[in-house]
Short mmCIF file of N, CA and C in Angstrom, two decimals:
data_model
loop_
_atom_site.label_atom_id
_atom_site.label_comp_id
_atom_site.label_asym_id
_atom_site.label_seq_id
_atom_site.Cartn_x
_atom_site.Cartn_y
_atom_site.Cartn_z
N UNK W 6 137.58 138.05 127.39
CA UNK W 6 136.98 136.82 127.82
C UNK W 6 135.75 136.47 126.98
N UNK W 7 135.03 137.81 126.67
CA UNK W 7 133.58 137.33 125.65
C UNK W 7 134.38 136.43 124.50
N UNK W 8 135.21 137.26 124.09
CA UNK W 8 135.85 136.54 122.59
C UNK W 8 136.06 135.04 122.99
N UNK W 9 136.63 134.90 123.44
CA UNK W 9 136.96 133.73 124.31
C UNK W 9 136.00 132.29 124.34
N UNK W 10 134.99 133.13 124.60
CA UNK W 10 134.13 132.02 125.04
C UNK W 10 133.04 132.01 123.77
N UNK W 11 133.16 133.38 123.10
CA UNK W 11 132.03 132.96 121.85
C UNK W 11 133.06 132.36 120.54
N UNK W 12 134.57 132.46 120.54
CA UNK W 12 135.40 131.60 119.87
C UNK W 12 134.90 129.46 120.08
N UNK W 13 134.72 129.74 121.73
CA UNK W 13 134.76 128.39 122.17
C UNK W 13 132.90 127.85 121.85
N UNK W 14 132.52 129.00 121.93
CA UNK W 14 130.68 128.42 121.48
C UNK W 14 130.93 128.10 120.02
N UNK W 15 131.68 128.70 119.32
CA UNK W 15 131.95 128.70 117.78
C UNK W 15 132.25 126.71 117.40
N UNK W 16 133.77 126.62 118.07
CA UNK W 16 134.28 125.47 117.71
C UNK W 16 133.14 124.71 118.57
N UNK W 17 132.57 124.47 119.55
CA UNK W 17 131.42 123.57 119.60
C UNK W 17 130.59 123.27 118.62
N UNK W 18 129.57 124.32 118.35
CA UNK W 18 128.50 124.26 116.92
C UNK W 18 129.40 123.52 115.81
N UNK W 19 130.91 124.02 115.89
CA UNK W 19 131.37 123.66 114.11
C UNK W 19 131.65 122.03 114.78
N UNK W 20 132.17 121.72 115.78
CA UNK W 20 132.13 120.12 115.86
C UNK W 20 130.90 119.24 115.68
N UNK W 21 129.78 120.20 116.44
CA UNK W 21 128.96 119.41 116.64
C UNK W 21 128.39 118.80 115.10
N UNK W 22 128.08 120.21 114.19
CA UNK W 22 127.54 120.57 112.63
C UNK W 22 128.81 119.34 112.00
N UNK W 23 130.24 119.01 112.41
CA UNK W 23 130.98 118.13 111.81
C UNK W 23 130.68 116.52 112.27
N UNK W 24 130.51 116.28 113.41
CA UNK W 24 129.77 115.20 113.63
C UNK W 24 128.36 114.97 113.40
N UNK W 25 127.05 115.79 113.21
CA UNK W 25 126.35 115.55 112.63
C UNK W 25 126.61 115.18 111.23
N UNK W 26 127.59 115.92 109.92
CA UNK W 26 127.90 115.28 108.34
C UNK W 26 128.55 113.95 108.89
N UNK W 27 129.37 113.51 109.49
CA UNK W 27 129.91 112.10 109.98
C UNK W 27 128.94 111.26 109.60
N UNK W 28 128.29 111.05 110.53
CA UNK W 28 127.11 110.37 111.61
C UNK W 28 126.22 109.71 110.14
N UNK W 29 125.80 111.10 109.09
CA UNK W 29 124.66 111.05 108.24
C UNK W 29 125.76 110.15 107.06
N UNK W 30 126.72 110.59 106.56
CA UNK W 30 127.32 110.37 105.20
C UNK W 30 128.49 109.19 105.51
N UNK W 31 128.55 109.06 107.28
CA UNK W 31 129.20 107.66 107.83
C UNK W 31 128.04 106.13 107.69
N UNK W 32 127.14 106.49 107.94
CA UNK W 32 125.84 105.45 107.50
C UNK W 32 125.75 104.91 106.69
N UNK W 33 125.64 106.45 105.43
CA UNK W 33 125.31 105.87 103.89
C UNK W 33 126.89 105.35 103.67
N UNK W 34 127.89 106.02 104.18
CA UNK W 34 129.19 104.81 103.74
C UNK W 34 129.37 103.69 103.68
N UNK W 35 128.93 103.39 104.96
CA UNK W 35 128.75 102.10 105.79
C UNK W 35 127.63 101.13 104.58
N UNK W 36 126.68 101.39 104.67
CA UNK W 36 125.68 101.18 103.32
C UNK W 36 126.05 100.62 102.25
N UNK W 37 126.91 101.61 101.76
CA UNK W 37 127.41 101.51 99.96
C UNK W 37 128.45 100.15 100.34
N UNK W 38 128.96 100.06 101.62
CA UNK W 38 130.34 99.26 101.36
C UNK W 38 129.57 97.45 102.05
N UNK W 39 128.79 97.79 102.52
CA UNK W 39 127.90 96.55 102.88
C UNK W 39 127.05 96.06 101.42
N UNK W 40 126.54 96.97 100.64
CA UNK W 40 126.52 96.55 99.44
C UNK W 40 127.22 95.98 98.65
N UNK W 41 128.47 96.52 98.18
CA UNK W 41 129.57 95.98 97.53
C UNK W 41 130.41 94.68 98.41
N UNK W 42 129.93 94.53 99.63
CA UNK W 42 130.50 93.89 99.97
C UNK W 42 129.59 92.04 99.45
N UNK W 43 128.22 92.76 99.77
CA UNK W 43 127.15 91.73 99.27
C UNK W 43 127.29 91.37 97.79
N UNK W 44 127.79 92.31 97.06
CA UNK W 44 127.52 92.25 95.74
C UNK W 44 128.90 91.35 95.22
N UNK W 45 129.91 91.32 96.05
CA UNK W 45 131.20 90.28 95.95
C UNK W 45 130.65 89.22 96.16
N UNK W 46 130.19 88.69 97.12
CA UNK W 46 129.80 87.48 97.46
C UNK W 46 128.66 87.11 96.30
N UNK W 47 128.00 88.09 95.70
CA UNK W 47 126.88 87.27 95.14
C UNK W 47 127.64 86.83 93.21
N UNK W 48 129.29 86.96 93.24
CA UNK W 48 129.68 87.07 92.16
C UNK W 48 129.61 85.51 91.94
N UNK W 49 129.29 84.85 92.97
CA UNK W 49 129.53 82.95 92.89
C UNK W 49 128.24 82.85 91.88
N UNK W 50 127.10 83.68 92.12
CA UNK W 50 125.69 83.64 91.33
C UNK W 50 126.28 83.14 90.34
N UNK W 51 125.66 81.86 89.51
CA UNK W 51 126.00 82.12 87.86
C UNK W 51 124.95 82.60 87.11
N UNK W 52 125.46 83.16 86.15
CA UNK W 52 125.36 83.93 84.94
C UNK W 52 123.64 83.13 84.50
N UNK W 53 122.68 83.59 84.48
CA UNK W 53 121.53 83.00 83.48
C UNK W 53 120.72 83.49 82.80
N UNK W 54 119.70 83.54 81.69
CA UNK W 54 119.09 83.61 80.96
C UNK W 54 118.13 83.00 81.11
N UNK W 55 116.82 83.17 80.30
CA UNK W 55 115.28 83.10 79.93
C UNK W 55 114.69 82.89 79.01
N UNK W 56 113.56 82.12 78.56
CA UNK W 56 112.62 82.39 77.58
C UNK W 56 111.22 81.53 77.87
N UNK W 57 110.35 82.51 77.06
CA UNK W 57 109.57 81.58 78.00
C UNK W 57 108.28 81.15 76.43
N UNK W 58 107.46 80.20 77.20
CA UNK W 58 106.98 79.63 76.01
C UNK W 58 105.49 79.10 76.32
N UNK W 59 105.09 79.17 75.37
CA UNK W 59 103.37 78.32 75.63
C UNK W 59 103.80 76.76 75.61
N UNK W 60 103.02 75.80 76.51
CA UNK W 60 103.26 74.11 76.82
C UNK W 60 103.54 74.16 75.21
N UNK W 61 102.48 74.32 74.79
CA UNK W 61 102.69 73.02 72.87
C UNK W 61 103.79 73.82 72.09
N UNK W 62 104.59 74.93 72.51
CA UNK W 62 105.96 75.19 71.76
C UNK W 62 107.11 74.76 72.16
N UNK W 63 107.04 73.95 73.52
CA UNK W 63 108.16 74.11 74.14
C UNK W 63 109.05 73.09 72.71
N UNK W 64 108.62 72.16 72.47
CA UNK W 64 109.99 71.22 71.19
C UNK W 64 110.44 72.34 70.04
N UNK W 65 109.46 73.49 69.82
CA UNK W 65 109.91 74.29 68.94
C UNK W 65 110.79 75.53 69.68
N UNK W 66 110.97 75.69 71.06
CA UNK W 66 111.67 76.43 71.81
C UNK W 66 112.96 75.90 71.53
N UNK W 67 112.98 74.85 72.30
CA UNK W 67 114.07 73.82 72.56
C UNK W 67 114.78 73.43 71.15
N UNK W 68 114.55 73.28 70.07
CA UNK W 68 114.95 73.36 68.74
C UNK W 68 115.73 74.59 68.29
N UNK W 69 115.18 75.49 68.29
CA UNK W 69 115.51 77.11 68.68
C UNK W 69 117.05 77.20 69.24
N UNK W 70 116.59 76.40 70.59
CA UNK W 70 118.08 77.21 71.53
C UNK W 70 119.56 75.88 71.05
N UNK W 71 118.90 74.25 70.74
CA UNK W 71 119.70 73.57 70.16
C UNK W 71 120.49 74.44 69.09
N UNK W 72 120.38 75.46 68.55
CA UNK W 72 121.23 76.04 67.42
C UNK W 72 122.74 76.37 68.25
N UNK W 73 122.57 76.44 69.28
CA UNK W 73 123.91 77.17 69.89
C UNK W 73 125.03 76.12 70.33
N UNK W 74 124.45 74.51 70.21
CA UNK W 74 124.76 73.69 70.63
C UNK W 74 125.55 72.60 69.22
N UNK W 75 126.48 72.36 69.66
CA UNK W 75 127.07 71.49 68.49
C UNK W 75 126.51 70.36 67.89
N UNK W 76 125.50 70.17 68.87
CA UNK W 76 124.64 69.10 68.80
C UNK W 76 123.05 68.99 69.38
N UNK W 77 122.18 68.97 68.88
CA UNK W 77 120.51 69.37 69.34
C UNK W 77 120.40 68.85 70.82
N UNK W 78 119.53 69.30 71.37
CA UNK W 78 118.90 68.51 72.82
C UNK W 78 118.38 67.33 72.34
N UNK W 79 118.58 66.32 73.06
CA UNK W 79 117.81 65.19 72.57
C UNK W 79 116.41 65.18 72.59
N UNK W 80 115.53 64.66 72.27
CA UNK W 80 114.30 64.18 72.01
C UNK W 80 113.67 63.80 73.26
N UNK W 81 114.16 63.20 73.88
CA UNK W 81 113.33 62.51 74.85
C UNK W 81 113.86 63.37 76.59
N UNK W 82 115.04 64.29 76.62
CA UNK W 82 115.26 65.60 77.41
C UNK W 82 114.01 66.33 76.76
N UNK W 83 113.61 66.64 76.52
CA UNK W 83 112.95 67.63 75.65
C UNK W 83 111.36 66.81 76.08
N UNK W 84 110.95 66.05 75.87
CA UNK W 84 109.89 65.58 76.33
C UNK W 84 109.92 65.40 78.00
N UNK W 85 110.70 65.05 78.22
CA UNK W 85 111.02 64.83 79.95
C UNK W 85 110.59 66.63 80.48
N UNK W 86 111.17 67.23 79.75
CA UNK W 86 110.71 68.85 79.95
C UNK W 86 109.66 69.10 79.96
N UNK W 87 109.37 68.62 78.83
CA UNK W 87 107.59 68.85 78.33
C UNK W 87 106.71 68.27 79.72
N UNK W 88 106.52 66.96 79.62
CA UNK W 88 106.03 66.40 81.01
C UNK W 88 106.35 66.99 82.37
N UNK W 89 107.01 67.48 82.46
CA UNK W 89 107.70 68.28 84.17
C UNK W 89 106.73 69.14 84.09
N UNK W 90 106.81 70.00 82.83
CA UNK W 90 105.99 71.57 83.43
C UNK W 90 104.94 71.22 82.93
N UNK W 91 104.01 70.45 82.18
CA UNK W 91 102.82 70.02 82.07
C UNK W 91 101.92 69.38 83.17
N UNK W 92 102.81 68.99 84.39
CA UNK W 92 102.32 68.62 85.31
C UNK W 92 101.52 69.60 86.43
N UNK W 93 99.64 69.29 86.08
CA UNK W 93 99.06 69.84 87.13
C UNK W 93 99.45 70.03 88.48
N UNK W 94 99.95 69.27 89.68
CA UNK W 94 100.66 69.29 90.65
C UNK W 94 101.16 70.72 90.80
N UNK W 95 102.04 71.02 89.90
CA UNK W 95 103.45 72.39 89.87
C UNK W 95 102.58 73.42 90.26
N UNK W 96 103.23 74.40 91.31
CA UNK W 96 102.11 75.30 91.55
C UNK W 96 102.66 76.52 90.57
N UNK W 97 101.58 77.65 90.74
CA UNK W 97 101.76 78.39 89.70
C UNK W 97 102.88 79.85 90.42
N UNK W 98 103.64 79.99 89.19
CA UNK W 98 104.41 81.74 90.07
C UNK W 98 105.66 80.87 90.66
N UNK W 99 105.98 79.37 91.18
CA UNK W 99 107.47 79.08 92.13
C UNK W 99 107.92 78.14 90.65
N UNK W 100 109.45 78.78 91.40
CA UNK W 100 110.50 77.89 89.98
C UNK W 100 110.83 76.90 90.77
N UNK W 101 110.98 75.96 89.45
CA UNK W 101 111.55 74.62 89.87
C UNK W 101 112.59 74.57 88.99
N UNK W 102 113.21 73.08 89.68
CA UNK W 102 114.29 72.82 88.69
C UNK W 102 113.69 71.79 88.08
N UNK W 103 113.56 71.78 86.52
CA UNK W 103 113.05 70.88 85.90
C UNK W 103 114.42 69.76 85.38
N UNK W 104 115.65 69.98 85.12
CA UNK W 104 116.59 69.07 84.31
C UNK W 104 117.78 69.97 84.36
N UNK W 105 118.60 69.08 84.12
CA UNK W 105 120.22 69.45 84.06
C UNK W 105 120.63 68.89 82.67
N UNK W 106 120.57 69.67 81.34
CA UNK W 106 121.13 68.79 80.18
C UNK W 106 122.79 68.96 79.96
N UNK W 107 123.59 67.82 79.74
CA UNK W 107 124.66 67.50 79.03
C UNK W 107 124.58 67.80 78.07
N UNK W 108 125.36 69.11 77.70
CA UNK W 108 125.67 69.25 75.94
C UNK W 108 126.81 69.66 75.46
N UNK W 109 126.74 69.55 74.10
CA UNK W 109 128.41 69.88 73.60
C UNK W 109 128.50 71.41 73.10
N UNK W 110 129.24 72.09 73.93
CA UNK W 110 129.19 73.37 73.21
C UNK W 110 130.94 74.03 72.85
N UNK W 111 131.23 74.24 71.54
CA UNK W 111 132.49 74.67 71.02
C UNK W 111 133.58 73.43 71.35
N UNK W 112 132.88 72.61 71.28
CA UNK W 112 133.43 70.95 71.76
C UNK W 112 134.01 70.77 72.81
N UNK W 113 133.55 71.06 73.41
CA UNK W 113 133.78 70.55 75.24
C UNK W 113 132.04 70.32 75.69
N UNK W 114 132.18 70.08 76.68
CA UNK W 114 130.79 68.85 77.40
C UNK W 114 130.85 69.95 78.98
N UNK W 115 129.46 70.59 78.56
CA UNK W 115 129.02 71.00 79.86
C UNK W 115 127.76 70.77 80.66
N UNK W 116 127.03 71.49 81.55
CA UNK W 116 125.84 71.25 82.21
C UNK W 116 125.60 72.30 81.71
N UNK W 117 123.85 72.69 81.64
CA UNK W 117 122.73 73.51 81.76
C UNK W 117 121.96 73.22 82.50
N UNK W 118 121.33 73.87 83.29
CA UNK W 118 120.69 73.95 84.52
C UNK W 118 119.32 74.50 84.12
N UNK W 119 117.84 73.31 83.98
CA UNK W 119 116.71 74.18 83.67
C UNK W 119 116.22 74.24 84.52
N UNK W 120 115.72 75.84 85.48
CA UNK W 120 114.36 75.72 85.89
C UNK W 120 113.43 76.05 84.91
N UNK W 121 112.72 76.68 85.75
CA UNK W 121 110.75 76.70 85.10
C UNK W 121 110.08 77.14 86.11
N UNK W 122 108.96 78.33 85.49
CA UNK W 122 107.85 78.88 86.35
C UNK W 122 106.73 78.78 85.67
N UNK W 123 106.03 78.00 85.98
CA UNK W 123 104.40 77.70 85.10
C UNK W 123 103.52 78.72 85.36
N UNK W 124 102.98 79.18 84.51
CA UNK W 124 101.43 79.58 84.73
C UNK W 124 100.27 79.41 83.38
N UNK W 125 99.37 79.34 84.49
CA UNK W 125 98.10 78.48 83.38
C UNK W 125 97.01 79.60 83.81
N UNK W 126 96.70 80.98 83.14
CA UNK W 126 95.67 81.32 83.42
C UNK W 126 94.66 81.46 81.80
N UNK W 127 95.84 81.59 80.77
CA UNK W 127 94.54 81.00 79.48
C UNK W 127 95.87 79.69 78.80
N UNK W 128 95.83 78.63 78.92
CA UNK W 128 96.49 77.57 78.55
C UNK W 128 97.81 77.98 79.82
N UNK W 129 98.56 76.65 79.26
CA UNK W 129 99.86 76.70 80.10
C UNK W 129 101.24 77.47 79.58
N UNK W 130 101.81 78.61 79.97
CA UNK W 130 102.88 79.49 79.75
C UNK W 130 103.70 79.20 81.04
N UNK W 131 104.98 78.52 80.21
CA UNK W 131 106.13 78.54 80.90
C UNK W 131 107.41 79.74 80.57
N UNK W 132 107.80 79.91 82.17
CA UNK W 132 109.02 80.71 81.62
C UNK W 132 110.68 80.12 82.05
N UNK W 133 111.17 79.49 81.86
CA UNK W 133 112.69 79.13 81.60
C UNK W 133 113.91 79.51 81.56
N UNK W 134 114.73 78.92 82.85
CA UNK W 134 115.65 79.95 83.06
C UNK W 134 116.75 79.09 83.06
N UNK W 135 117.61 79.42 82.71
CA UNK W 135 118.70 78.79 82.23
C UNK W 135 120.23 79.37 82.72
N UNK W 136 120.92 78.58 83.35
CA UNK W 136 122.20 78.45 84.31
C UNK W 136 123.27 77.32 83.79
N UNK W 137 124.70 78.12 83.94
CA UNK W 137 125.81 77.60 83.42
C UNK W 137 126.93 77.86 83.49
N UNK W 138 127.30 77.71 82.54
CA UNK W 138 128.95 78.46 82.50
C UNK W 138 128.57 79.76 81.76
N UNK W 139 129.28 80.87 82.03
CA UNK W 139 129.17 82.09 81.38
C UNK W 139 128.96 82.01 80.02
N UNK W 140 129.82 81.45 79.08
CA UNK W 140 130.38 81.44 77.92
C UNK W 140 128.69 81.03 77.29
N UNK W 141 128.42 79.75 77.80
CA UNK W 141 127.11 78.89 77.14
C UNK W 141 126.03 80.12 77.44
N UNK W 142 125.66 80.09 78.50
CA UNK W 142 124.50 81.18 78.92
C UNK W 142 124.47 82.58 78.09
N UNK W 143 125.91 82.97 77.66
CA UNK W 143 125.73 84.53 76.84
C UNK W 143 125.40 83.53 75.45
N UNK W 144 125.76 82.88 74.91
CA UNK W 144 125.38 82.24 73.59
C UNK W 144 123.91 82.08 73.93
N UNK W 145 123.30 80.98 74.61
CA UNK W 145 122.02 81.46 74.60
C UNK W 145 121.25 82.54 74.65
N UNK W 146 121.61 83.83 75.32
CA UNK W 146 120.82 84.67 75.30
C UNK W 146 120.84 85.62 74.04
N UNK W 147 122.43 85.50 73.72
CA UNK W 147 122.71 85.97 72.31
C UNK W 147 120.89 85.11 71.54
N UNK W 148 121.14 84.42 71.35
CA UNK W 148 120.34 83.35 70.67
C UNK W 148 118.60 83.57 70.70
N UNK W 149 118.50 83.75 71.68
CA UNK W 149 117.50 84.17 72.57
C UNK W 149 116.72 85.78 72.05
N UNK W 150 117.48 86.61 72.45
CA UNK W 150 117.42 88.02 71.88
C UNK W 150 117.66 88.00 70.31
N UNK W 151 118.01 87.21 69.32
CA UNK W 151 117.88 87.13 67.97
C UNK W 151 116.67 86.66 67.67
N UNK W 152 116.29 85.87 68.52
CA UNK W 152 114.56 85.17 68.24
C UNK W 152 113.66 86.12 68.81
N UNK W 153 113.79 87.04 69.94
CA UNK W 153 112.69 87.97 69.79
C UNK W 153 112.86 89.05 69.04
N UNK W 154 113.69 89.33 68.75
CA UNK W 154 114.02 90.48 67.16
C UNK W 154 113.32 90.02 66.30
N UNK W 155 113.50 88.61 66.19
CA UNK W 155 112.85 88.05 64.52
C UNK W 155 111.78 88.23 64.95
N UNK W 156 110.91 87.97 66.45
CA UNK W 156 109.11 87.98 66.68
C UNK W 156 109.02 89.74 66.64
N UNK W 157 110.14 90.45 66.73
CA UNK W 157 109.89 91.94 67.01
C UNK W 157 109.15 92.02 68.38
N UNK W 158 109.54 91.60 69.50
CA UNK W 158 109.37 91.61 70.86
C UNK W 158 110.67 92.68 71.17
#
Protein backbone atom coordinates (compact mmCIF):
# COMPACT_ATOMS: atom_id res chain seq x y z
CA UNK A 1 0.00 0.00 0.00
CA UNK A 2 3.10 2.50 0.84
CA UNK A 3 4.18 1.81 -2.82
CA UNK A 4 0.93 2.57 -3.79
CA UNK A 5 0.39 5.67 -2.55
CA UNK A 6 4.05 7.10 -2.90
CA UNK A 7 3.62 5.80 -6.80
CA UNK A 8 0.31 8.02 -6.59
CA UNK A 9 2.24 11.13 -4.65
CA UNK A 10 4.76 10.56 -7.61
CA UNK A 11 2.21 10.97 -10.64
CA UNK A 12 0.69 14.05 -8.73
CA UNK A 13 4.10 16.16 -8.41
CA UNK A 14 4.90 14.85 -12.17
CA UNK A 15 1.34 16.35 -13.28
CA UNK A 16 1.44 19.04 -11.30
CA UNK A 17 5.60 19.93 -12.46
CA UNK A 18 3.67 19.12 -16.21
CA UNK A 19 1.07 21.66 -15.83
CA UNK A 20 3.20 24.11 -14.31
CA UNK A 21 5.75 23.79 -18.08
CA UNK A 22 2.04 24.14 -19.81
CA UNK A 23 0.80 27.10 -18.02
CA UNK A 24 4.57 28.97 -18.41
CA UNK A 25 5.58 27.91 -22.24
CA UNK A 26 1.42 27.90 -23.02
CA UNK A 27 1.59 31.89 -22.40
CA UNK A 28 4.73 32.55 -24.19
CA UNK A 29 2.92 30.40 -27.07
CA UNK A 30 0.00 32.19 -26.87
CA UNK A 31 2.40 35.44 -27.14
CA UNK A 32 4.53 34.45 -30.12
CA UNK A 33 1.20 33.55 -32.06
CA UNK A 34 -0.62 36.90 -31.05
CA UNK A 35 2.45 38.44 -32.45
CA UNK A 36 2.52 36.85 -35.72
CA UNK A 37 -0.81 37.16 -35.76
CA UNK A 38 -0.34 41.17 -35.36
CA UNK A 39 2.49 41.09 -37.56
CA UNK A 40 -0.04 39.62 -40.56
CA UNK A 41 -2.26 42.26 -40.20
CA UNK A 42 0.37 44.91 -40.10
CA UNK A 43 1.55 43.43 -43.72
CA UNK A 44 -1.26 46.13 -45.25
CA UNK A 45 1.62 48.75 -43.68
CA UNK A 46 3.28 50.05 -46.84
CA UNK A 47 6.72 49.77 -47.43
CA UNK A 48 8.61 53.43 -46.61
CA UNK A 49 11.69 55.22 -46.49
CA UNK A 50 13.49 58.52 -45.21
CA UNK A 51 15.77 61.31 -45.52
CA UNK A 52 16.05 64.03 -43.90
CA UNK A 53 17.35 67.53 -44.66
CA UNK A 54 18.14 71.11 -43.47
CA UNK A 55 14.92 73.77 -44.78
CA UNK A 56 17.49 75.51 -47.53
CA UNK A 57 18.42 71.84 -49.03
CA UNK A 58 15.26 70.56 -49.33
CA UNK A 59 15.25 71.55 -53.74
CA UNK A 60 18.68 69.93 -53.58
CA UNK A 61 17.12 66.79 -51.68
CA UNK A 62 14.26 66.62 -53.91
CA UNK A 63 16.59 66.85 -57.09
CA UNK A 64 18.54 63.98 -55.56
CA UNK A 65 15.57 61.58 -55.18
CA UNK A 66 14.01 62.98 -58.83
CA UNK A 67 16.93 60.64 -60.22
CA UNK A 68 14.79 57.55 -59.62
CA UNK A 69 11.98 59.09 -61.40
CA UNK A 70 11.57 59.15 -65.22
CA UNK A 71 10.83 62.46 -64.82
CA UNK A 72 11.99 65.27 -61.95
CA UNK A 73 9.45 66.49 -59.23
CA UNK A 74 8.15 69.52 -60.43
CA UNK A 75 9.21 72.86 -59.27
CA UNK A 76 6.46 74.24 -57.75
CA UNK A 77 5.60 70.41 -55.66
CA UNK A 78 8.86 71.04 -54.42
CA UNK A 79 8.24 74.55 -53.24
CA UNK A 80 4.71 73.65 -51.97
CA UNK A 81 7.06 71.24 -49.76
CA UNK A 82 9.35 73.80 -48.98
CA UNK A 83 6.50 76.15 -47.61
CA UNK A 84 4.59 73.21 -45.61
CA UNK A 85 7.58 72.42 -43.42
CA UNK A 86 8.83 75.99 -43.24
CA UNK A 87 5.77 76.79 -41.58
CA UNK A 88 6.20 78.13 -37.91
CA UNK A 89 2.68 76.77 -36.87
CA UNK A 90 4.05 72.80 -37.42
CA UNK A 91 4.87 71.62 -34.10
CA UNK A 92 8.12 70.13 -33.51
CA UNK A 93 8.81 65.92 -33.12
CA UNK A 94 4.72 65.09 -34.93
CA UNK A 95 4.63 63.96 -38.65
CA UNK A 96 2.52 65.34 -40.99
CA UNK A 97 1.46 64.68 -44.24
CA UNK A 98 2.91 67.29 -46.28
CA UNK A 99 1.88 66.09 -50.26
CA UNK A 100 1.04 63.21 -52.33
CA UNK A 101 3.29 63.55 -55.67
CA UNK A 102 2.21 61.96 -59.11
CA UNK A 103 5.18 60.53 -60.78
CA UNK A 104 6.36 58.44 -63.54
CA UNK A 105 8.34 55.64 -62.48
CA UNK A 106 9.59 52.68 -65.14
CA UNK A 107 6.62 54.31 -67.08
CA UNK A 108 3.66 53.78 -65.27
CA UNK A 109 2.10 56.79 -63.02
CA UNK A 110 2.05 56.32 -59.33
CA UNK A 111 1.51 58.15 -55.86
CA UNK A 112 4.19 59.03 -53.20
CA UNK A 113 3.05 59.83 -50.04
CA UNK A 114 5.18 62.75 -48.16
CA UNK A 115 5.18 63.14 -44.60
CA UNK A 116 7.56 65.29 -42.51
CA UNK A 117 8.84 65.81 -38.94
CA UNK A 118 10.30 69.33 -38.33
CA UNK A 119 12.65 70.35 -35.89
CA UNK A 120 14.19 73.73 -35.39
CA UNK A 121 16.59 73.66 -32.51
CA UNK A 122 19.77 75.30 -34.54
CA UNK A 123 17.87 76.25 -38.00
CA UNK A 124 15.07 74.10 -39.40
CA UNK A 125 15.86 70.08 -39.97
CA UNK A 126 13.34 68.13 -41.59
CA UNK A 127 13.03 64.47 -41.71
CA UNK A 128 10.89 62.79 -44.65
CA UNK A 129 9.24 59.84 -45.02
CA UNK A 130 8.17 58.47 -47.89
CA UNK A 131 5.21 55.80 -48.77
CA UNK A 132 4.16 53.82 -51.87
CA UNK A 133 4.26 51.07 -53.83
CA UNK A 134 7.06 48.70 -52.84
CA UNK A 135 8.90 48.75 -56.08
CA UNK A 136 9.18 52.96 -55.97
CA UNK A 137 10.01 53.12 -52.17
CA UNK A 138 13.04 50.32 -52.52
CA UNK A 139 14.32 52.58 -55.54
CA UNK A 140 14.28 55.42 -53.34
CA UNK A 141 15.96 54.10 -50.58
CA UNK A 142 18.29 52.30 -52.93
CA UNK A 143 18.87 56.01 -53.93
CA UNK A 144 18.87 57.29 -50.66
CA UNK A 145 21.58 54.92 -49.10
CA UNK A 146 23.88 55.76 -52.32
CA UNK A 147 23.71 59.46 -51.22
CA UNK A 148 24.75 58.77 -47.72
CA UNK A 149 27.68 56.54 -48.91
CA UNK A 150 28.72 59.40 -51.14
CA UNK A 151 28.33 61.88 -47.63
CA UNK A 152 30.03 58.65 -45.87
CA UNK A 153 27.12 58.68 -43.28
Amino acid sequence: MKHLLGFLLFLLVMAGGVAAIVSVFGDEARVIALEQEAYAEDEDVPLATSIDADLSDIPETFALLSDVFDEPISRKSVKQIHTRVADPSLDEGIVYQIAELDVSFEGRMTTINVEAEVYREDGTYVLFYFTGDEDVVLALDERIMAYYDELGI
